[in-house]
Amino acid sequence: MTKFILRRLLLAIPTLLGVSFLVFASIRLVPGGPAVALAGELATPQMIEQLNRELGLDQPLLIQYVNYLGRMLRFDLGRSIRSGLPVVEEIQTRLPRTLLLAVVSLAVSSVLGITIGVTAATRPNSLFDGGSMIFALLGVSMPIFWSGLMLMIFFAVLLPQWLTSIGFPTGPILPPTGSGTWQHLVMPVTALAANSMAIQARMTRATMLEVLRQDYIRTARAKGQKERIVIYVHALRNAMLPIVTIIGLQFGTLLGGAVLTETVFSWPGIGRLLVDTISFRDYPVIQGTVLTISIGFVLTNLAVDVLYAYLDPRIKYS
Amino acid sequence: MHKIFRFMMLSVMLAALMLGVFVSAAQEERVLVIGHAESTDSYDPARGFTQTTGFVNRVTYQTLVTFPDENASEILPLLATSWEVSDDDLSYTFTLDPNARFASGNPVTAADVVFSINRLKNVKGNPSFLADVIESVVANDDGTVTFKLTRINPAFLNLLCNYAFSITEAAVVIANGGTDAEDAATTDAAGAWLDTNSAGSGPYILESWEPTVSTVLVRNPNYWRDREVYFDRVIVVNIPTPASQKAALEAGDIDLALDLTADQIAELEGNPNVAIARFPANIVHFLLMNQDPEIGGIVSDPRVQKAIRLALDYDGFKELWGGVQPAANLAFGLLGALGEEDALDRDLDAARALLAEAGYPDGFEITLSYPDFSFQGVNMNINAQKIQSDLAEVGIRVTLNTQQLQIGLAEYRAGQQGFAYWFWGPDILDASDFFAFLPGGKVASERTNWNEGPAEIMELIAAAKVETDPEARVEMFAQLQRFNQESGPYAPFIQPAIQTAFRANLQGYIWHPQWLLDVSLLSRSE
């Protein structure tokens, strides 16, 4: 297993190199650079040229990329053109907030998604099954920026107004923007988890329906096993492989989805950092942020592979 | 498997509990929370040159002279109690207020003024160009300082009201790597420190800035002026999405929302918890028509330019955004700006006649470039669509070319756009800002390739640049505006009202054309 993990980590290096090159090249293809943004409204071509020189952006692209790689090997992602702060420092400040959002969303969506999926699968074609799948369809269909705003308007504006009108004067039930308290976490997590939960519920239901038709489940029932044991020990464990894959993929999606959620709820995480710096063409921060998210993807995929072996002892890595 | 569920549930509960620890305890303080789409890249007075920098530095620093709280109608003393102008209009001597103190408690001296101005010039930051007119600044003694100008500048005192001319405590800035030496552009290292701290004499101190997250100001305990400041702490939260700002305001999560769109403001009308203030802003939205036939094509023809001016539905734009119809690109409200009575009226027949005279009786097709952007609540997409429909009435078929802001700006600044829609806000609250739109001026030459005008107009421009008599200036600028109205490659169509929404219990909100907002004037009814 250790060998497998090491090999996967080594294989991640070309992936990350590819990502770093793609990001490096693609942001430079977009017209307008950081010098234009930095120099401001009254910039002359000479000022922009001088700024480009100071930022090292006047050198050939390949040399810029090699320099960037060299610094990256020393864990130096450069300094933000906009704020002047080291990129590593900016990411260190923002990443825990995004991880908090992503981890809590994943936990909430997994607990609810799997529970709903299992319950729906054990009661096929029931009212609960139909209702939960319609609910799941809504969850998959609602874009985060829309559901986020709807949550915000409902909990922060309409619900307090309604409670006040019926004689229970109250402030906002939940703070609509910002971070710092658990209340701040509720709406972004709900918006972010809704989509992920829906996908997991649908996947769990489909897989469980498949597994519950297997012979060994019939055998377990024939042996007189309690239904709870049959479902949660015999069936769910075997249905978990595709579900874990989806959860792993979802974690990556949640990191990406944080870009929208963080913008709508003004959550100061890595997603917001990315959005803010793209419009400013802050190359070092854009590169560092995308690389960090990519590392998150790679590590999550690795964790999923390791989990496979735990869930299905037949899978051996050598 | 139920163990996994139990573990997951426990994790969720633990995360919630851990977060609960961070619940804010600062309930006793008087805290003002402002929702704002942050635009700053620096709070260093020598480097920052954005709206956010403007209203933050307005209360953390002070300038020698200032405008009244409500407008820019006159020059008032601030750090300087009085000033004298030499007979040749090239030297200004300021006497400092002996009571003026920095937040550190140290007095504001002439040496601090010299350091701050030289640093502004030599750092070569975004606002440094404002100090180009200053040849030298000398401390005569601790309490007086003399500025020598390179040329007569009738707007010099107005210029000094800009927050770029904030006076910083030299010793503090030097201790944090600052310098006013000629090579400060490469040797000054105080920028990072000044981004998260302040070294000024204003009623607030900059406590922290996390870029694109929040800026926190706290009351200056050593504030020297006899002026009450209500809030102990001011938090400017970056909320880039206007819809989120609106929800946060309605919820009472923020006290003031600075970036709501006009339709969002309209939705807030009638909400008893929210008050709305409207002020005539100083941003002029205009069409630009390149004078170079190779770039501008048909719209480089002055007859076509005038036809376009006559075809726009000015009343319609006023209905959309409020505000006034500018007569030229000199913002209404500045000294010498022509009023609405002098502005053009829509005249479709005259526009069609001019187009026919220019050889386009059936109109023509053209592409209008503009940024996908909203500023001070005005959505440029809406205006562009209205321009398209207005011009269609005289046969001009406009294709809209919406651009990402930075991409559009790069083309605009390089003078590569033939027919474009932009807006302009004055850097200096004085009629001299209008020179940018006259032949040879910044916008005229660099963005429309309009470098030369008739000889008498060029002479008038040269004379207006050095005229100090206010009445004579008004007359000169009136002539120059009429000239542009007739022959300029622009179509200024709206100077929208600025609309701001805030909690109904917030008092003292005044929009200011220079610094946007003075948070030290705000209070909350108990």
PDB file of N, CA, C and O in Angstrom, chain B residues 4 37 107 133 215 239 316 442 459:
ATOM      1  N   ILE B   4     -20.044   4.401  10.875  1.00  0.00           N
ATOM      2  CA  ILE B   4     -19.618   5.464   9.954  1.00  0.00           C
ATOM      3  C   ILE B   4     -20.579   6.640  10.060  1.00  0.00           C
ATOM      4  O   ILE B   4     -20.180   7.796  10.151  1.00  0.00           O
ATOM      5  N   ALA B  37     -18.261  46.876  -2.636  1.00  0.00           N
ATOM      6  CA  ALA B  37     -17.447  46.095  -3.570  1.00  0.00           C
ATOM      7  C   ALA B  37     -16.066  46.742  -3.598  1.00  0.00           C
ATOM      8  O   ALA B  37     -15.848  47.720  -4.305  1.00  0.00           O
ATOM      9  N   PRO B 107       2.924  66.308  17.206  1.00  0.00           N
ATOM     10  CA  PRO B 107       2.362  67.399  16.392  1.00  0.00           C
ATOM     11  C   PRO B 107       2.638  67.213  14.899  1.00  0.00           C
ATOM     12  O   PRO B 107       3.635  66.594  14.516  1.00  0.00           O
ATOM     13  N   VAL B 133       2.578  69.195 -10.835  1.00  0.00           N
ATOM     14  CA  VAL B 133       2.599  70.655 -10.903  1.00  0.00           C
ATOM     15  C   VAL B 133       3.485  71.259  -9.798  1.00  0.00           C
ATOM     16  O   VAL B 133       3.818  72.438  -9.839  1.00  0.00           O
ATOM     17  N   THR B 215     -11.890  45.727   5.731  1.00  0.00           N
ATOM     18  CA  THR B 215     -11.010  46.772   6.246  1.00  0.00           C
ATOM     19  C   THR B 215     -11.601  47.204   7.576  1.00  0.00           C
ATOM     20  O   THR B 215     -12.811  47.422   7.662  1.00  0.00           O
ATOM     21  N   ILE B 239     -18.403  43.010  -0.207  1.00  0.00           N
ATOM     22  CA  ILE B 239     -19.502  42.178  -0.735  1.00  0.00           C
ATOM     23  C   ILE B 239     -19.621  42.539  -2.210  1.00  0.00           C
ATOM     24  O   ILE B 239     -20.281  43.511  -2.578  1.00  0.00           O
ATOM     25  N   GLY B 316     -35.003  60.046 -21.676  1.00  0.00           N
ATOM     26  CA  GLY B 316     -35.135  58.624 -21.354  1.00  0.00           C
ATOM     27  C   GLY B 316     -34.041  58.166 -20.400  1.00  0.00           C
ATOM     28  O   GLY B 316     -34.291  57.399 -19.465  1.00  0.00           O
ATOM     29  N   LYS B 442      -5.901  64.574 -22.533  1.00  0.00           N
ATOM     30  CA  LYS B 442      -5.668  63.134 -22.301  1.00  0.00           C
ATOM     31  C   LYS B 442      -6.624  62.231 -23.109  1.00  0.00           C
ATOM     32  O   LYS B 442      -6.192  61.390 -23.896  1.00  0.00           O
ATOM     33  N   GLU B 459      -5.659  78.519 -28.624  1.00  0.00           N
ATOM     34  CA  GLU B 459      -5.226  79.695 -27.843  1.00  0.00           C
ATOM     35  C   GLU B 459      -6.081  79.833 -26.582  1.00  0.00           C
ATOM     36  O   GLU B 459      -5.584  80.141 -25.502  1.00  0.00           O
TER      37      GLU B 459
END
